[in-house]
GROMACS .gro file of N, CA, C and O in nm:
model
  396
    1UNK      N    1   1.028   0.536  -1.201
    1UNK     CA    2   1.020   0.523  -1.083
    1UNK      C    3   1.019   0.706  -1.047
    1UNK      O    4   1.088   0.742  -1.079
    2UNK      N    5   0.975   0.685  -0.931
    2UNK     CA    6   0.957   0.842  -0.886
    2UNK      C    7   1.080   0.820  -0.795
    2UNK      O    8   1.162   0.788  -0.767
    3UNK      N    9   1.104   0.998  -0.760
    3UNK     CA   10   1.253   0.993  -0.684
    3UNK      C   11   1.209   0.982  -0.534
    3UNK      O   12   1.128   1.033  -0.477
    4UNK      N   13   1.273   0.901  -0.486
    4UNK     CA   14   1.249   0.852  -0.342
    4UNK      C   15   1.254   0.942  -0.230
    4UNK      O   16   1.241   0.919  -0.104
    5UNK      N   17   1.311   1.076  -0.277
    5UNK     CA   18   1.330   1.136  -0.147
    5UNK      C   19   1.237   1.266  -0.142
    5UNK      O   20   1.237   1.356  -0.062
    6UNK      N   21   1.093   1.277  -0.204
    6UNK     CA   22   1.012   1.365  -0.230
    6UNK      C   23   0.867   1.243  -0.230
    6UNK      O   24   0.855   1.151  -0.282
    7UNK      N   25   0.816   1.306  -0.115
    7UNK     CA   26   0.634   1.243  -0.195
    7UNK      C   27   0.634   1.263  -0.310
    7UNK      O   28   0.548   1.374  -0.314
    8UNK      N   29   0.553   1.121  -0.342
    8UNK     CA   30   0.484   1.182  -0.477
    8UNK      C   31   0.375   1.194  -0.484
    8UNK      O   32   0.273   1.170  -0.333
    9UNK      N   33   0.290   1.237  -0.557
    9UNK     CA   34   0.135   1.269  -0.557
    9UNK      C   35   0.033   1.163  -0.534
    9UNK      O   36   0.085   1.091  -0.554
   10UNK      N   37  -0.074   1.188  -0.503
   10UNK     CA   38  -0.156   1.064  -0.480
   10UNK      C   39  -0.203   1.030  -0.635
   10UNK      O   40  -0.162   0.933  -0.678
   11UNK      N   41  -0.186   1.106  -0.741
   11UNK     CA   42  -0.221   1.085  -0.903
   11UNK      C   43  -0.108   1.036  -0.934
   11UNK      O   44  -0.107   0.907  -1.016
   12UNK      N   45  -0.002   1.047  -0.866
   12UNK     CA   46   0.157   0.936  -0.909
   12UNK      C   47   0.154   0.824  -0.895
   12UNK      O   48   0.212   0.754  -0.960
   13UNK      N   49   0.121   0.813  -0.728
   13UNK     CA   50   0.058   0.653  -0.704
   13UNK      C   51  -0.008   0.595  -0.752
   13UNK      O   52   0.018   0.503  -0.788
   14UNK      N   53  -0.113   0.696  -0.783
   14UNK     CA   54  -0.245   0.603  -0.842
   14UNK      C   55  -0.219   0.536  -0.977
   14UNK      O   56  -0.232   0.421  -1.063
   15UNK      N   57  -0.113   0.638  -1.073
   15UNK     CA   58  -0.032   0.600  -1.199
   15UNK      C   59   0.031   0.463  -1.212
   15UNK      O   60   0.069   0.379  -1.252
   16UNK      N   61   0.125   0.476  -1.076
   16UNK     CA   62   0.225   0.342  -1.079
   16UNK      C   63   0.144   0.222  -0.977
   16UNK      O   64   0.170   0.102  -1.053
   17UNK      N   65   0.070   0.195  -0.907
   17UNK     CA   66  -0.058   0.150  -0.929
   17UNK      C   67  -0.112   0.073  -1.016
   17UNK      O   68  -0.100  -0.037  -1.017
   18UNK      N   69  -0.110   0.130  -1.100
   18UNK     CA   70  -0.231   0.104  -1.210
   18UNK      C   71  -0.153   0.008  -1.319
   18UNK      O   72  -0.124  -0.115  -1.363
   19UNK      N   73   0.018   0.044  -1.350
   19UNK     CA   74   0.130   0.012  -1.409
   19UNK      C   75   0.143  -0.161  -1.324
   19UNK      O   76   0.138  -0.285  -1.392
   20UNK      N   77   0.146  -0.146  -1.182
   20UNK     CA   78   0.211  -0.251  -1.129
   20UNK      C   79   0.113  -0.384  -1.117
   20UNK      O   80   0.121  -0.458  -1.150
   21UNK      N   81  -0.043  -0.323  -1.127
   21UNK     CA   82  -0.101  -0.414  -1.141
   21UNK      C   83  -0.134  -0.488  -1.225
   21UNK      O   84  -0.185  -0.637  -1.183
   22UNK      N   85  -0.058  -0.435  -1.349
   22UNK     CA   86  -0.100  -0.512  -1.427
   22UNK      C   87   0.065  -0.620  -1.487
   22UNK      O   88   0.035  -0.716  -1.551
   23UNK      N   89   0.135  -0.615  -1.401
   23UNK     CA   90   0.240  -0.640  -1.392
   23UNK      C   91   0.330  -0.696  -1.271
   23UNK      O   92   0.405  -0.795  -1.253
   24UNK      N   93   0.302  -0.690  -1.121
   24UNK     CA   94   0.343  -0.723  -1.045
   24UNK      C   95   0.261  -0.677  -0.901
   24UNK      O   96   0.249  -0.600  -0.843
   25UNK      N   97   0.155  -0.768  -0.897
   25UNK     CA   98   0.068  -0.730  -0.803
   25UNK      C   99   0.120  -0.717  -0.641
   25UNK      O  100   0.071  -0.668  -0.554
   26UNK      N  101   0.228  -0.807  -0.597
   26UNK     CA  102   0.268  -0.756  -0.455
   26UNK      C  103   0.322  -0.618  -0.493
   26UNK      O  104   0.270  -0.543  -0.394
   27UNK      N  105   0.380  -0.556  -0.568
   27UNK     CA  106   0.447  -0.465  -0.589
   27UNK      C  107   0.305  -0.314  -0.570
   27UNK      O  108   0.318  -0.222  -0.509
   28UNK      N  109   0.200  -0.372  -0.653
   28UNK     CA  110   0.088  -0.298  -0.671
   28UNK      C  111   0.026  -0.290  -0.511
   28UNK      O  112  -0.073  -0.202  -0.472
   29UNK      N  113   0.021  -0.411  -0.416
   29UNK     CA  114  -0.059  -0.410  -0.297
   29UNK      C  115   0.049  -0.289  -0.168
   29UNK      O  116  -0.042  -0.245  -0.121
   30UNK      N  117   0.182  -0.349  -0.228
   30UNK     CA  118   0.250  -0.207  -0.121
   30UNK      C  119   0.207  -0.101  -0.150
   30UNK      O  120   0.214   0.026  -0.095
   31UNK      N  121   0.191  -0.064  -0.310
   31UNK     CA  122   0.182   0.104  -0.373
   31UNK      C  123  -0.008   0.094  -0.297
   31UNK      O  124   0.031   0.234  -0.298
   32UNK      N  125  -0.079   0.018  -0.310
   32UNK     CA  126  -0.205   0.041  -0.265
   32UNK      C  127  -0.200   0.121  -0.108
   32UNK      O  128  -0.246   0.202  -0.051
   33UNK      N  129  -0.079   0.020  -0.059
   33UNK     CA  130  -0.091   0.077   0.139
   33UNK      C  131  -0.034   0.252   0.132
   33UNK      O  132  -0.064   0.325   0.222
   34UNK      N  133   0.065   0.241   0.023
   34UNK     CA  134   0.093   0.381   0.013
   34UNK      C  135   0.012   0.477  -0.003
   34UNK      O  136   0.016   0.585   0.068
   35UNK      N  137  -0.075   0.456  -0.104
   35UNK     CA  138  -0.187   0.529  -0.122
   35UNK      C  139  -0.264   0.568   0.040
   35UNK      O  140  -0.279   0.673   0.017
   36UNK      N  141  -0.289   0.463   0.053
   36UNK     CA  142  -0.386   0.482   0.187
   36UNK      C  143  -0.279   0.549   0.298
   36UNK      O  144  -0.378   0.679   0.337
   37UNK      N  145  -0.171   0.555   0.350
   37UNK     CA  146  -0.098   0.639   0.421
   37UNK      C  147  -0.137   0.782   0.319
   37UNK      O  148  -0.152   0.913   0.442
   38UNK      N  149  -0.098   0.821   0.182
   38UNK     CA  150  -0.130   0.944   0.190
   38UNK      C  151  -0.201   1.016   0.189
   38UNK      O  152  -0.192   1.106   0.267
   39UNK      N  153  -0.331   0.924   0.156
   39UNK     CA  154  -0.430   1.033   0.158
   39UNK      C  155  -0.482   1.034   0.316
   39UNK      O  156  -0.544   1.201   0.331
   40UNK      N  157  -0.409   0.886   0.389
   40UNK     CA  158  -0.453   0.972   0.526
   40UNK      C  159  -0.377   1.104   0.590
   40UNK      O  160  -0.443   1.175   0.637
   41UNK      N  161  -0.261   1.118   0.549
   41UNK     CA  162  -0.156   1.204   0.578
   41UNK      C  163  -0.224   1.328   0.519
   41UNK      O  164  -0.187   1.429   0.599
   42UNK      N  165  -0.287   1.321   0.419
   42UNK     CA  166  -0.368   1.450   0.342
   42UNK      C  167  -0.498   1.508   0.373
   42UNK      O  168  -0.541   1.612   0.351
   43UNK      N  169  -0.533   1.401   0.493
   43UNK     CA  170  -0.673   1.424   0.553
   43UNK      C  171  -0.787   1.382   0.489
   43UNK      O  172  -0.905   1.420   0.521
   44UNK      N  173  -0.746   1.334   0.362
   44UNK     CA  174  -0.882   1.244   0.295
   44UNK      C  175  -0.913   1.148   0.373
   44UNK      O  176  -0.857   0.995   0.282
   45UNK      N  177  -0.973   1.083   0.451
   45UNK     CA  178  -0.985   0.998   0.546
   45UNK      C  179  -1.042   0.865   0.408
   45UNK      O  180  -1.058   0.779   0.432
   46UNK      N  181  -1.212   0.890   0.341
   46UNK     CA  182  -1.290   0.792   0.243
   46UNK      C  183  -1.142   0.732   0.208
   46UNK      O  184  -1.181   0.633   0.136
   47UNK      N  185  -1.077   0.854   0.107
   47UNK     CA  186  -1.006   0.791   0.031
   47UNK      C  187  -0.895   0.725   0.097
   47UNK      O  188  -0.867   0.589   0.034
   48UNK      N  189  -0.836   0.724   0.213
   48UNK     CA  190  -0.734   0.650   0.286
   48UNK      C  191  -0.793   0.538   0.320
   48UNK      O  192  -0.753   0.404   0.289
   49UNK      N  193  -0.925   0.504   0.355
   49UNK     CA  194  -1.033   0.389   0.359
   49UNK      C  195  -1.034   0.346   0.268
   49UNK      O  196  -1.029   0.173   0.248
   50UNK      N  197  -1.069   0.376   0.143
   50UNK     CA  198  -1.069   0.303  -0.009
   50UNK      C  199  -0.947   0.238  -0.031
   50UNK      O  200  -0.946   0.123  -0.124
   51UNK      N  201  -0.824   0.295  -0.024
   51UNK     CA  202  -0.704   0.292  -0.089
   51UNK      C  203  -0.668   0.104   0.036
   51UNK      O  204  -0.598   0.008   0.002
   52UNK      N  205  -0.705   0.153   0.180
   52UNK     CA  206  -0.663   0.072   0.293
   52UNK      C  207  -0.745  -0.086   0.253
   52UNK      O  208  -0.717  -0.200   0.252
   53UNK      N  209  -0.887  -0.064   0.196
   53UNK     CA  210  -0.933  -0.154   0.164
   53UNK      C  211  -0.936  -0.239   0.036
   53UNK      O  212  -0.897  -0.393   0.012
   54UNK      N  213  -0.835  -0.155  -0.102
   54UNK     CA  214  -0.797  -0.220  -0.171
   54UNK      C  215  -0.660  -0.306  -0.131
   54UNK      O  216  -0.637  -0.435  -0.190
   55UNK      N  217  -0.594  -0.228  -0.082
   55UNK     CA  218  -0.489  -0.319  -0.030
   55UNK      C  219  -0.493  -0.445   0.030
   55UNK      O  220  -0.489  -0.535  -0.011
   56UNK      N  221  -0.633  -0.463   0.135
   56UNK     CA  222  -0.683  -0.615   0.188
   56UNK      C  223  -0.703  -0.647   0.088
   56UNK      O  224  -0.670  -0.827   0.085
   57UNK      N  225  -0.791  -0.640  -0.008
   57UNK     CA  226  -0.847  -0.723  -0.125
   57UNK      C  227  -0.712  -0.771  -0.199
   57UNK      O  228  -0.765  -0.883  -0.215
   58UNK      N  229  -0.608  -0.723  -0.217
   58UNK     CA  230  -0.471  -0.738  -0.292
   58UNK      C  231  -0.373  -0.871  -0.224
   58UNK      O  232  -0.387  -0.928  -0.267
   59UNK      N  233  -0.430  -0.840  -0.055
   59UNK     CA  234  -0.341  -0.930   0.012
   59UNK      C  235  -0.417  -1.038  -0.002
   59UNK      O  236  -0.357  -1.124   0.086
   60UNK      N  237  -0.528  -1.093  -0.006
   60UNK     CA  238  -0.571  -1.227   0.006
   60UNK      C  239  -0.561  -1.286  -0.089
   60UNK      O  240  -0.582  -1.403  -0.048
   61UNK      N  241  -0.488  -1.223  -0.197
   61UNK     CA  242  -0.409  -1.290  -0.300
   61UNK      C  243  -0.339  -1.363  -0.286
   61UNK      O  244  -0.230  -1.478  -0.339
   62UNK      N  245  -0.230  -1.357  -0.139
   62UNK     CA  246  -0.101  -1.402  -0.129
   62UNK      C  247  -0.133  -1.464   0.003
   62UNK      O  248  -0.183  -1.466   0.125
   63UNK      N  249  -0.044  -1.567   0.004
   63UNK     CA  250  -0.012  -1.648   0.117
   63UNK      C  251   0.071  -1.567   0.216
   63UNK      O  252   0.115  -1.446   0.252
   64UNK      N  253   0.018  -1.591   0.346
   64UNK     CA  254   0.061  -1.525   0.489
   64UNK      C  255   0.103  -1.574   0.628
   64UNK      O  256   0.103  -1.548   0.700
   65UNK      N  257   0.161  -1.686   0.600
   65UNK     CA  258   0.186  -1.779   0.723
   65UNK      C  259   0.320  -1.783   0.708
   65UNK      O  260   0.362  -1.816   0.861
   66UNK      N  261   0.425  -1.703   0.712
   66UNK     CA  262   0.546  -1.687   0.711
   66UNK      C  263   0.602  -1.560   0.731
   66UNK      O  264   0.516  -1.474   0.601
   67UNK      N  265   0.684  -1.469   0.774
   67UNK     CA  266   0.732  -1.371   0.746
   67UNK      C  267   0.797  -1.390   0.649
   67UNK      O  268   0.765  -1.204   0.575
   68UNK      N  269   0.849  -1.456   0.548
   68UNK     CA  270   0.891  -1.438   0.396
   68UNK      C  271   0.800  -1.404   0.314
   68UNK      O  272   0.766  -1.300   0.227
   69UNK      N  273   0.644  -1.459   0.377
   69UNK     CA  274   0.580  -1.381   0.277
   69UNK      C  275   0.499  -1.282   0.242
   69UNK      O  276   0.423  -1.242   0.178
   70UNK      N  277   0.492  -1.253   0.378
   70UNK     CA  278   0.471  -1.058   0.411
   70UNK      C  279   0.572  -1.016   0.397
   70UNK      O  280   0.490  -0.851   0.437
   71UNK      N  281   0.673  -1.044   0.367
   71UNK     CA  282   0.782  -0.886   0.397
   71UNK      C  283   0.739  -0.814   0.239
   71UNK      O  284   0.758  -0.879   0.166
   72UNK      N  285   0.779  -0.722   0.260
   72UNK     CA  286   0.770  -0.584   0.178
   72UNK      C  287   0.894  -0.594   0.090
   72UNK      O  288   1.035  -0.634   0.114
   73UNK      N  289   0.910  -0.589  -0.024
   73UNK     CA  290   1.015  -0.563  -0.102
   73UNK      C  291   1.057  -0.502  -0.121
   73UNK      O  292   1.224  -0.442  -0.190
   74UNK      N  293   1.033  -0.338  -0.069
   74UNK     CA  294   1.069  -0.204  -0.081
   74UNK      C  295   1.076  -0.148   0.055
   74UNK      O  296   0.964  -0.204   0.123
   75UNK      N  297   1.150  -0.040   0.086
   75UNK     CA  298   1.134   0.022   0.218
   75UNK      C  299   1.047   0.148   0.231
   75UNK      O  300   0.972   0.206   0.286
   76UNK      N  301   1.013   0.173   0.083
   76UNK     CA  302   0.903   0.285   0.040
   76UNK      C  303   0.880   0.279  -0.087
   76UNK      O  304   0.939   0.257  -0.162
   77UNK      N  305   0.720   0.379  -0.107
   77UNK     CA  306   0.710   0.355  -0.242
   77UNK      C  307   0.674   0.561  -0.242
   77UNK      O  308   0.614   0.555  -0.141
   78UNK      N  309   0.743   0.601  -0.358
   78UNK     CA  310   0.653   0.723  -0.378
   78UNK      C  311   0.714   0.833  -0.254
   78UNK      O  312   0.635   0.912  -0.222
   79UNK      N  313   0.820   0.803  -0.152
   79UNK     CA  314   0.842   0.849  -0.037
   79UNK      C  315   0.802   0.815   0.079
   79UNK      O  316   0.808   0.859   0.194
   80UNK      N  317   0.690   0.725   0.062
   80UNK     CA  318   0.578   0.655   0.180
   80UNK      C  319   0.706   0.515   0.243
   80UNK      O  320   0.694   0.482   0.158
   81UNK      N  321   0.710   0.537   0.374
   81UNK     CA  322   0.780   0.470   0.417
   81UNK      C  323   0.675   0.336   0.452
   81UNK      O  324   0.587   0.328   0.445
   82UNK      N  325   0.687   0.218   0.429
   82UNK     CA  326   0.653   0.083   0.421
   82UNK      C  327   0.698   0.016   0.541
   82UNK      O  328   0.776   0.017   0.567
   83UNK      N  329   0.583  -0.077   0.583
   83UNK     CA  330   0.610  -0.116   0.694
   83UNK      C  331   0.684  -0.272   0.639
   83UNK      O  332   0.697  -0.297   0.560
   84UNK      N  333   0.783  -0.326   0.739
   84UNK     CA  334   0.860  -0.415   0.725
   84UNK      C  335   0.814  -0.549   0.706
   84UNK      O  336   0.832  -0.641   0.584
   85UNK      N  337   0.695  -0.563   0.722
   85UNK     CA  338   0.568  -0.671   0.710
   85UNK      C  339   0.467  -0.647   0.648
   85UNK      O  340   0.414  -0.512   0.749
   86UNK      N  341   0.410  -0.690   0.554
   86UNK     CA  342   0.250  -0.641   0.484
   86UNK      C  343   0.138  -0.723   0.508
   86UNK      O  344   0.185  -0.838   0.448
   87UNK      N  345   0.056  -0.695   0.615
   87UNK     CA  346  -0.079  -0.824   0.592
   87UNK      C  347  -0.180  -0.745   0.627
   87UNK      O  348  -0.188  -0.663   0.698
   88UNK      N  349  -0.264  -0.838   0.667
   88UNK     CA  350  -0.402  -0.753   0.724
   88UNK      C  351  -0.417  -0.732   0.828
   88UNK      O  352  -0.459  -0.603   0.874
   89UNK      N  353  -0.357  -0.769   0.934
   89UNK     CA  354  -0.305  -0.754   1.080
   89UNK      C  355  -0.301  -0.594   1.066
   89UNK      O  356  -0.308  -0.470   1.109
   90UNK      N  357  -0.151  -0.574   1.016
   90UNK     CA  358  -0.063  -0.425   1.002
   90UNK      C  359  -0.199  -0.347   0.948
   90UNK      O  360  -0.192  -0.203   0.976
   91UNK      N  361  -0.251  -0.336   0.822
   91UNK     CA  362  -0.363  -0.281   0.753
   91UNK      C  363  -0.493  -0.242   0.863
   91UNK      O  364  -0.467  -0.103   0.874
   92UNK      N  365  -0.448  -0.354   0.919
   92UNK     CA  366  -0.618  -0.303   0.989
   92UNK      C  367  -0.585  -0.199   1.120
   92UNK      O  368  -0.625  -0.101   1.208
   93UNK      N  369  -0.435  -0.238   1.178
   93UNK     CA  370  -0.391  -0.189   1.318
   93UNK      C  371  -0.383  -0.043   1.255
   93UNK      O  372  -0.398   0.043   1.330
   94UNK      N  373  -0.302   0.016   1.151
   94UNK     CA  374  -0.268   0.142   1.100
   94UNK      C  375  -0.403   0.230   1.048
   94UNK      O  376  -0.418   0.312   1.055
   95UNK      N  377  -0.552   0.150   1.029
   95UNK     CA  378  -0.642   0.221   0.947
   95UNK      C  379  -0.772   0.199   0.996
   95UNK      O  380  -0.859   0.191   0.952
   96UNK      N  381  -0.796   0.100   1.115
   96UNK     CA  382  -0.891   0.046   1.146
   96UNK      C  383  -0.944  -0.036   1.089
   96UNK      O  384  -0.895  -0.115   0.989
   97UNK      N  385  -1.078  -0.118   1.162
   97UNK     CA  386  -1.119  -0.193   1.092
   97UNK      C  387  -1.208  -0.184   0.982
   97UNK      O  388  -1.299  -0.074   0.979
   98UNK      N  389  -1.203  -0.223   0.832
   98UNK     CA  390  -1.262  -0.173   0.726
   98UNK      C  391  -1.382  -0.275   0.701
   98UNK      O  392  -1.371  -0.393   0.718
   99UNK      N  393  -1.476  -0.180   0.632
   99UNK     CA  394  -1.560  -0.318   0.615
   99UNK      C  395  -1.703  -0.239   0.569
   99UNK      O  396  -1.767  -0.315   0.515
   0.00000   0.00000   0.00000
């Protein structure tokens, strides 16, 4: 796990994402969101959009009827703050309409 007091590089986050994708799809969804934020903050809008879309694709596999179902399991990933609730509305609000 990365040190939560510093921002992880996008390469570090991508490595975390690949591991989580094989073992914990919800954690991978959270990390995809963090990657979208990191790339946006670095000014790489195309990569940010790609990761936001990846996050949305992963979210499609989870139920989202209740707050418990969309509550994030962590407060941050690689130093990137996660929203309390992660669902398509939050992603689209923060990254615009993707498609």
